Tab-separated table of C-alpha atoms in Angstrom:
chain	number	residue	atom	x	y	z
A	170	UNK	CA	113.922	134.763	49.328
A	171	UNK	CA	112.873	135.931	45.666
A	172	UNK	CA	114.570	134.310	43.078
A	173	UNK	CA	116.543	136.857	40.780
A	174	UNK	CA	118.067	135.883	37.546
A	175	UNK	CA	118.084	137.322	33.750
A	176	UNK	CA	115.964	135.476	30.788
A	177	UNK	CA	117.854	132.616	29.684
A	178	UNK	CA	120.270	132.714	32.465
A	179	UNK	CA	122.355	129.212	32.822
A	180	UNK	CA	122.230	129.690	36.553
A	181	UNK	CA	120.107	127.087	38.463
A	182	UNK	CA	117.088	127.909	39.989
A	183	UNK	CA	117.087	128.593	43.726
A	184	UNK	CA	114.443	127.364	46.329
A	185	UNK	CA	112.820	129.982	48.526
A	186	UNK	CA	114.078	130.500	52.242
A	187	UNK	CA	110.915	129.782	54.541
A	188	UNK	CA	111.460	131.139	58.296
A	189	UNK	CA	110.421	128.435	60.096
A	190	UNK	CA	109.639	129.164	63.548
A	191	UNK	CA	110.322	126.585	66.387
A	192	UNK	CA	108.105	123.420	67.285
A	193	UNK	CA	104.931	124.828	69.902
A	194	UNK	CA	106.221	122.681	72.340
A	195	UNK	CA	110.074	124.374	71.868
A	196	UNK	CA	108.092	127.702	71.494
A	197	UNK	CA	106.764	127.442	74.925
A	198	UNK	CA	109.281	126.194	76.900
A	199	UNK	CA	111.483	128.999	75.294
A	200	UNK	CA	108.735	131.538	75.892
A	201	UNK	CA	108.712	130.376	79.599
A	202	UNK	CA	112.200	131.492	80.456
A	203	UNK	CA	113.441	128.677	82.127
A	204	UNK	CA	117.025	129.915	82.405
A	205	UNK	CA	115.636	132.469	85.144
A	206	UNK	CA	113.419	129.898	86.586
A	207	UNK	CA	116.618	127.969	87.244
A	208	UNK	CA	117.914	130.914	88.505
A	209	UNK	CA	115.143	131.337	90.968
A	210	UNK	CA	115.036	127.562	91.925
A	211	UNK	CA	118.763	128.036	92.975
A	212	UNK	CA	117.672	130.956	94.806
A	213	UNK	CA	115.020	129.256	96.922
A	214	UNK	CA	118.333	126.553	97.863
A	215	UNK	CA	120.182	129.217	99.013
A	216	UNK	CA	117.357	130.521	101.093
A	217	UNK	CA	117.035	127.267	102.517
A	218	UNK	CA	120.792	126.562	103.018
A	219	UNK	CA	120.573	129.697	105.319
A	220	UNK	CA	117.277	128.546	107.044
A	221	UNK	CA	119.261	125.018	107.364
A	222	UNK	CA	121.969	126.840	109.949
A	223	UNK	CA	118.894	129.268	112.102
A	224	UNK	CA	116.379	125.748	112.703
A	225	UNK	CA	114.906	122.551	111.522
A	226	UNK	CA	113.760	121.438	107.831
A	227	UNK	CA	110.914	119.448	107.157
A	228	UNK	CA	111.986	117.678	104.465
A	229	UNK	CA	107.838	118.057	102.862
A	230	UNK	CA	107.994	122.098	103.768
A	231	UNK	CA	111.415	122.368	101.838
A	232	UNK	CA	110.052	120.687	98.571
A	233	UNK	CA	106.724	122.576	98.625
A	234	UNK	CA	108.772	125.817	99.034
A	235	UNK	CA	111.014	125.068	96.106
A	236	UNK	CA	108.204	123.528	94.002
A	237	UNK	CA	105.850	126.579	93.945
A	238	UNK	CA	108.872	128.592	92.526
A	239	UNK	CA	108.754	127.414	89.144
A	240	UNK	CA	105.235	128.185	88.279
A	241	UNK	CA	105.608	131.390	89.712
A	242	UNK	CA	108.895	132.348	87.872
A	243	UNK	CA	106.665	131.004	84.647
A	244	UNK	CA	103.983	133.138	85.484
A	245	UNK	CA	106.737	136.360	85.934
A	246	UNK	CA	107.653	135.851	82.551
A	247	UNK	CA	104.773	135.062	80.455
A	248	UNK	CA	102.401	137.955	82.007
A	249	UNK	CA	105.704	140.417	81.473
A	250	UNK	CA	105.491	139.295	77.846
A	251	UNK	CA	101.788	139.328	77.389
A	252	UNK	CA	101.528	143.165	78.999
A	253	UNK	CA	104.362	144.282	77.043
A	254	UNK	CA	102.520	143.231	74.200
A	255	UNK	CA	99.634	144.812	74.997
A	256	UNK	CA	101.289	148.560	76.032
A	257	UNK	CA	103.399	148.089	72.623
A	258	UNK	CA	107.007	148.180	74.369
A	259	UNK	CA	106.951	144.541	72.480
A	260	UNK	CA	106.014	144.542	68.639
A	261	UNK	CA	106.245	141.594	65.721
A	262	UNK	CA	109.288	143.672	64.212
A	263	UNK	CA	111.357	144.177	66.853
A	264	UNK	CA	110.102	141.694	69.659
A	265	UNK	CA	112.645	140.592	72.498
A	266	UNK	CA	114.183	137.100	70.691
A	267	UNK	CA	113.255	134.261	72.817
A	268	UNK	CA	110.206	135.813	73.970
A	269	UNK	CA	106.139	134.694	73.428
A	270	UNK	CA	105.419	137.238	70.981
A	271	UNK	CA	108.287	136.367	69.246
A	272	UNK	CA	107.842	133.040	69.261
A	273	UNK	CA	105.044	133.425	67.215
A	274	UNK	CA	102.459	132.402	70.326
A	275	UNK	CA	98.936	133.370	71.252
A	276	UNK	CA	99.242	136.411	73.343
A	277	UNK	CA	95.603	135.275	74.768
A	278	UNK	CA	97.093	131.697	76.018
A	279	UNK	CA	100.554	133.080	77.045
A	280	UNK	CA	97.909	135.726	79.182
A	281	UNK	CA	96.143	132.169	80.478
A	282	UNK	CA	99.112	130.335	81.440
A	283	UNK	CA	100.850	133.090	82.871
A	284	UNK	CA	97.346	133.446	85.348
A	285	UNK	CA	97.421	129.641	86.072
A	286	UNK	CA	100.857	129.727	86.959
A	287	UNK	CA	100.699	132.287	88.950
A	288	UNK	CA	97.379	131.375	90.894
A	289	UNK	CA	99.209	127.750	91.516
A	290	UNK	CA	102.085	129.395	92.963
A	291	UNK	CA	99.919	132.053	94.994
A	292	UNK	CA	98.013	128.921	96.513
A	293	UNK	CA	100.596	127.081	97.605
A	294	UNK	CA	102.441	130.053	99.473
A	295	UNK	CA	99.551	131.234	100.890
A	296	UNK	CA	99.275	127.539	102.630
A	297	UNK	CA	102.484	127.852	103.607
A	298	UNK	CA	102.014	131.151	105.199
A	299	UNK	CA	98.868	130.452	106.820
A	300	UNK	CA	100.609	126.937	108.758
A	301	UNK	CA	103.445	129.132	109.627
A	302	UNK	CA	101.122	131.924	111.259
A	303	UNK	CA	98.017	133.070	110.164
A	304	UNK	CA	99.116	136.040	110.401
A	305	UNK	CA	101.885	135.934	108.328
A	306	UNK	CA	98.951	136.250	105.149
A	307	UNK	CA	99.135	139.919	105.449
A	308	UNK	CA	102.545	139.880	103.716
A	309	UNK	CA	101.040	137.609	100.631
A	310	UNK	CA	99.650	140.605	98.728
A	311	UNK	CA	103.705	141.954	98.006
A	312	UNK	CA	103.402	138.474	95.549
A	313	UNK	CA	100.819	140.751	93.602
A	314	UNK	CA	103.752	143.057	93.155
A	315	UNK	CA	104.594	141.288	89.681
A	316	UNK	CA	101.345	141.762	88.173
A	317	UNK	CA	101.387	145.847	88.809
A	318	UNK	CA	104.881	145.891	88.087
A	319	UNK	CA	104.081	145.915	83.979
A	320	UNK	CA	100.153	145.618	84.468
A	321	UNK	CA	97.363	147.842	85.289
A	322	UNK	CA	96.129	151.329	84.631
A	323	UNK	CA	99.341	152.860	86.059
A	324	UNK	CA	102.325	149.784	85.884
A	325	UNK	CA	104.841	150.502	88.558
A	326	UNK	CA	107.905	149.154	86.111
A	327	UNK	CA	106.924	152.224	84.136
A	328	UNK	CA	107.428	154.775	86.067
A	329	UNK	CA	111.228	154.432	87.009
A	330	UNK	CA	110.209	151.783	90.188
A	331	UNK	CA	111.228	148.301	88.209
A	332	UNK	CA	114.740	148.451	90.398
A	333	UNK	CA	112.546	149.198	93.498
A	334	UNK	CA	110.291	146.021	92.954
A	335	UNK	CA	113.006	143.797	91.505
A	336	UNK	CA	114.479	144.541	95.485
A	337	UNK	CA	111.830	144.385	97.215
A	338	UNK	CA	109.685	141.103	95.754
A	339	UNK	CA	111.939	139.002	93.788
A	340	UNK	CA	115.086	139.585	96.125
A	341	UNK	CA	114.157	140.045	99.619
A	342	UNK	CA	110.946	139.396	99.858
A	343	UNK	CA	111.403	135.461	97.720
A	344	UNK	CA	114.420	134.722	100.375
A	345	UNK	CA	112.620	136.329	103.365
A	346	UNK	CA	109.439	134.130	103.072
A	347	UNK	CA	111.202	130.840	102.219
A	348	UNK	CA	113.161	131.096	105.361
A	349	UNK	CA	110.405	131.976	107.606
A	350	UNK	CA	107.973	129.835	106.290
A	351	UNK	CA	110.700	126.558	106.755
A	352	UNK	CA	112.150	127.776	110.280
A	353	UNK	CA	109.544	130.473	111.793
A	354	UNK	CA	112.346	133.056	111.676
A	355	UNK	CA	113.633	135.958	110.521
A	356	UNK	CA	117.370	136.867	112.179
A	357	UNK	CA	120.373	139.536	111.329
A	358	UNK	CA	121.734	136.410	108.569
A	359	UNK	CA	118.250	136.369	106.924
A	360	UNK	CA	118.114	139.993	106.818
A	361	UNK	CA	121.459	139.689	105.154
A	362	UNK	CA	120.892	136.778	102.407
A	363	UNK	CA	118.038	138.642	101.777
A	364	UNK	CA	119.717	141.919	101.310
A	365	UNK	CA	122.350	139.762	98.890
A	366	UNK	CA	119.338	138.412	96.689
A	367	UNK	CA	117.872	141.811	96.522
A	368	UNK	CA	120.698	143.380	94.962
A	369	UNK	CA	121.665	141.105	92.699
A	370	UNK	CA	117.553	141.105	91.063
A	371	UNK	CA	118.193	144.576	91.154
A	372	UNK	CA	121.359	144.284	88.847
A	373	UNK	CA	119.800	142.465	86.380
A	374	UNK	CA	116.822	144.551	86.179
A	375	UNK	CA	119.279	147.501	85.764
A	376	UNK	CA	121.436	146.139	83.337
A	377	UNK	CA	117.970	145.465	80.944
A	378	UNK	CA	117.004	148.676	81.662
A	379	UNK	CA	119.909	150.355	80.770
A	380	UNK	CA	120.470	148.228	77.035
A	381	UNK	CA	116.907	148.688	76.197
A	382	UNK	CA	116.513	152.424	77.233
A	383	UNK	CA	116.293	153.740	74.060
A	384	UNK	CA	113.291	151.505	72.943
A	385	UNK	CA	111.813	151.620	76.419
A	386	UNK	CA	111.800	155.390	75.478
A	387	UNK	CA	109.790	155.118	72.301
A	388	UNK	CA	107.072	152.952	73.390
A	389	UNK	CA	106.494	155.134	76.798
A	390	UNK	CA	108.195	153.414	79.081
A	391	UNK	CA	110.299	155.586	81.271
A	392	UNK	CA	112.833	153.540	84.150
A	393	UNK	CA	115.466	154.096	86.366
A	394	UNK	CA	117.843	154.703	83.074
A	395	UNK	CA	116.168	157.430	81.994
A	396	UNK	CA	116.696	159.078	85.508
A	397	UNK	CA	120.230	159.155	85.871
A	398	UNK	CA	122.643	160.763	84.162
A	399	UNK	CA	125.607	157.670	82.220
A	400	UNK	CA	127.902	158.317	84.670
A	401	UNK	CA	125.406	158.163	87.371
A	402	UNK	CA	124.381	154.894	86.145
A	403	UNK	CA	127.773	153.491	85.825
A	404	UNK	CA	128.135	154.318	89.642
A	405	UNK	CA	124.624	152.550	90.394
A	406	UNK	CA	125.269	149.667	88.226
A	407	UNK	CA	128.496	148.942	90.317
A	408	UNK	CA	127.077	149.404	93.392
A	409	UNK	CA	124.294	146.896	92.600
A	410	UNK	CA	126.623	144.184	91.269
A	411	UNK	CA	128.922	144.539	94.327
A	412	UNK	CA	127.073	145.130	97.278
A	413	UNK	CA	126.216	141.788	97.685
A	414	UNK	CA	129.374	140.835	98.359
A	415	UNK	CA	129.887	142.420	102.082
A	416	UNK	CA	126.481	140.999	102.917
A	417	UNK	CA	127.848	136.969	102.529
A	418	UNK	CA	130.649	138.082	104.402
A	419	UNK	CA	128.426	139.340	107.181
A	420	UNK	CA	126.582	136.059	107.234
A	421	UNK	CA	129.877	133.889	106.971
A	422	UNK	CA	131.048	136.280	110.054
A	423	UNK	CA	127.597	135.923	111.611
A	424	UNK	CA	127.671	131.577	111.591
A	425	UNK	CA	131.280	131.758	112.117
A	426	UNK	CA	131.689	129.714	108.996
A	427	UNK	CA	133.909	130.176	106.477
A	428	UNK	CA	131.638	127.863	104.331
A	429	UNK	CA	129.122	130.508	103.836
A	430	UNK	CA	131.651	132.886	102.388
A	431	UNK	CA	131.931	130.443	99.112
A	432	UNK	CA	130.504	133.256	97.075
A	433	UNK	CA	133.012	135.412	97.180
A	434	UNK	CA	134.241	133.124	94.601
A	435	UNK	CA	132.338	134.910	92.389
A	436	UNK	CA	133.713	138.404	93.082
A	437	UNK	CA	136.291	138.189	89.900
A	438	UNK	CA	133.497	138.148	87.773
A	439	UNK	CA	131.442	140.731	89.250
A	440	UNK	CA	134.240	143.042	89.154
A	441	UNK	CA	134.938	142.084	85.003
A	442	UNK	CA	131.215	142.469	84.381
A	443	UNK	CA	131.804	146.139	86.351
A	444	UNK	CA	134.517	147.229	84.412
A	445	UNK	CA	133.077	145.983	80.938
A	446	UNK	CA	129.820	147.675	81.519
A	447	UNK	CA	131.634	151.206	82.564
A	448	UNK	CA	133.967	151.216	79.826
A	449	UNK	CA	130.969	150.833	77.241
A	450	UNK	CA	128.808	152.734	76.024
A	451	UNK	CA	125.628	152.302	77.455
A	452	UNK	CA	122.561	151.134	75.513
A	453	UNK	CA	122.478	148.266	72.730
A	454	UNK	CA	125.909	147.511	72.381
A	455	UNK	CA	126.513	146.821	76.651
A	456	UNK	CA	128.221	143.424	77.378
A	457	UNK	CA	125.376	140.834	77.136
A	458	UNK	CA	122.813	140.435	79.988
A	459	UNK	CA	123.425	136.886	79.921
A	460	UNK	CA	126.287	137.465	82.396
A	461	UNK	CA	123.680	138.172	84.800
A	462	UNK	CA	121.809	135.562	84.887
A	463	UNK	CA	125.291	133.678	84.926
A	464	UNK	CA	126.269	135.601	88.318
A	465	UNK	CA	122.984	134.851	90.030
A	466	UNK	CA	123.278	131.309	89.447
A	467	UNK	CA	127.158	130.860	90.722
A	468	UNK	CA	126.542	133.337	93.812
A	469	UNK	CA	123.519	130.781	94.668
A	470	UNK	CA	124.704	127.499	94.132
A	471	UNK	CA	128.249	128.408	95.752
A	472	UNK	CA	126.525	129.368	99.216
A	473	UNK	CA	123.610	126.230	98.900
A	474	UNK	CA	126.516	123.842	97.783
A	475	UNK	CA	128.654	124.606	100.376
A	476	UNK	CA	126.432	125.023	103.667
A	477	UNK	CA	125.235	121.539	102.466
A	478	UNK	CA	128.510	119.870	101.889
């Protein structure tokens, strides 16, 4: 901060404020997101608490399955931040706090890291896969799904499909594959916790969508917000926050266990998230997107904590 003060002035001189930005080590792990991966990790245990009730675990299968998660919910983040960087939706003024570019990292090594990650991951599913049924490989290329999803000549995530591919690959398809790869099938309740996963991604990609719209707008990035009209997207948002709900009833109705109801729990804050998000005014100033992240998390552990109790 310049110092300001008249000639002769009795007032003491002031040091300069420095920014100082955060420790590389701190820089990365905050660049990494490791809130979501959390998020993910309890994602894979409710997958599995399901796949517990339809078969079998192998105790080295389970592990694997949840291991490979957390590179690949690394590499989801850091190539998001490195190709919004490079398609400007991401600039040094206005960057997304908390996020690589922000952070004051190499966009070149968050690029790197993000391709290790995500090779490490692909690797280890793919092994997975291929013991299951050899022919369950053909479904690996929907993991490819994050790289088009902001990447590419024509990135899917710009063109109002984010919502679709939040859904499809880190909902269903994330729960789909950890249960069949651990048991070898795929029943109504899969189909179900699947279907529960799916919406709630599709939520929080939503809700991101919908706060950022306006800069999303200026940098040529047009999404599922732009489409719909505010009261339209009130209706969707609710929708995608609640219709998880039936589908852990279904599977607590399904197993005939009242356990696997647990997050239902959760419902009361769905419903306040709902009725602070309609009541605003969408854009910037929406409840935070924390309370997102916060749902996930709760509607996972409740169902993985309680089929295992």
């Amino acid at each position: 901060m310049p110092e300001f003060r008249s000639e002769g002035s009795a007032l003491p001189s002031v040091a300069p404020v420095v920014a100082r930005r955060p420790a590389p080590v701190r820089a990365w792990i905050s660049a990494m997101g490791l809130q979501m991966t959390v998020v993910v990790l309890l994602q894979v245990m409710f997958a599995l608490a399901v796949a517990r009730q339809l078969g079998t675990l192998s105790t080295g299968r389970a592990l694997l399955t949840l291991a490979l998660f957390v590179p690949e919910s690394i590499a989801r983040r850091l190539l998001n931040d490195y190709d919004d960087y490079q398609r400007g939706v991401d600039v040094p003024e206005t960057a997304r706090r908390g996020g690589a570019l922000a952070l004051g990292l190499s966009m070149e090594r968050v690029r790197a890291v993000g391709l290790v990650c995500f090779v490490t991951g692909i690797v280890a599913l793919g092994w997975l896969l291929y013991t299951t049924n050899p022919w369950s490989l053909l479904v690996l290329p929907l993991s490819f799904g994050m790289l088009v999803y902001s990447g590419g000549p024509v990135p899917l995530g710009h063109r109002g499909l984010g919502e679709l591919m939040d859904f499809v690959i880190n909902g269903f398809y994330v729960v789909a594959v950890v249960i069949w790869v651990n048991v070898h099938q795929f029943t109504f309740e899969a189909v179900m916790a699947a279907t529960a996963a799916g919406f709630l991604f599709t939520a929080t990609m939503f809700h991101n969508d919908l706060r950022d719209s306006v800069e999303d707008l200026r940098a040529g990035k047009r999404t599922l917000a732009h489409a719909l009209s505010p009261r339209a997207s009130k209706m969707w948002y609710a929708v995608f926050v609640l219709a998880p709900y039936p589908c852990v009833a279904l599977i607590a109705y399904a197993f005939d266990s009242l356990r696997f109801a647990a997050p239902l729990l959760t419902l009361p804050h769905a419903v306040w998230l709902v009725v602070g998000v309609t009541r605003s005014r969408l854009g910037g100033t929406m409840p935070s997107w924390m309370n997102l992240p916060r749902l996930l998390a709760s509607f996972f552990a409740l169902l993985a904590l309680a089929a295992w109790v």
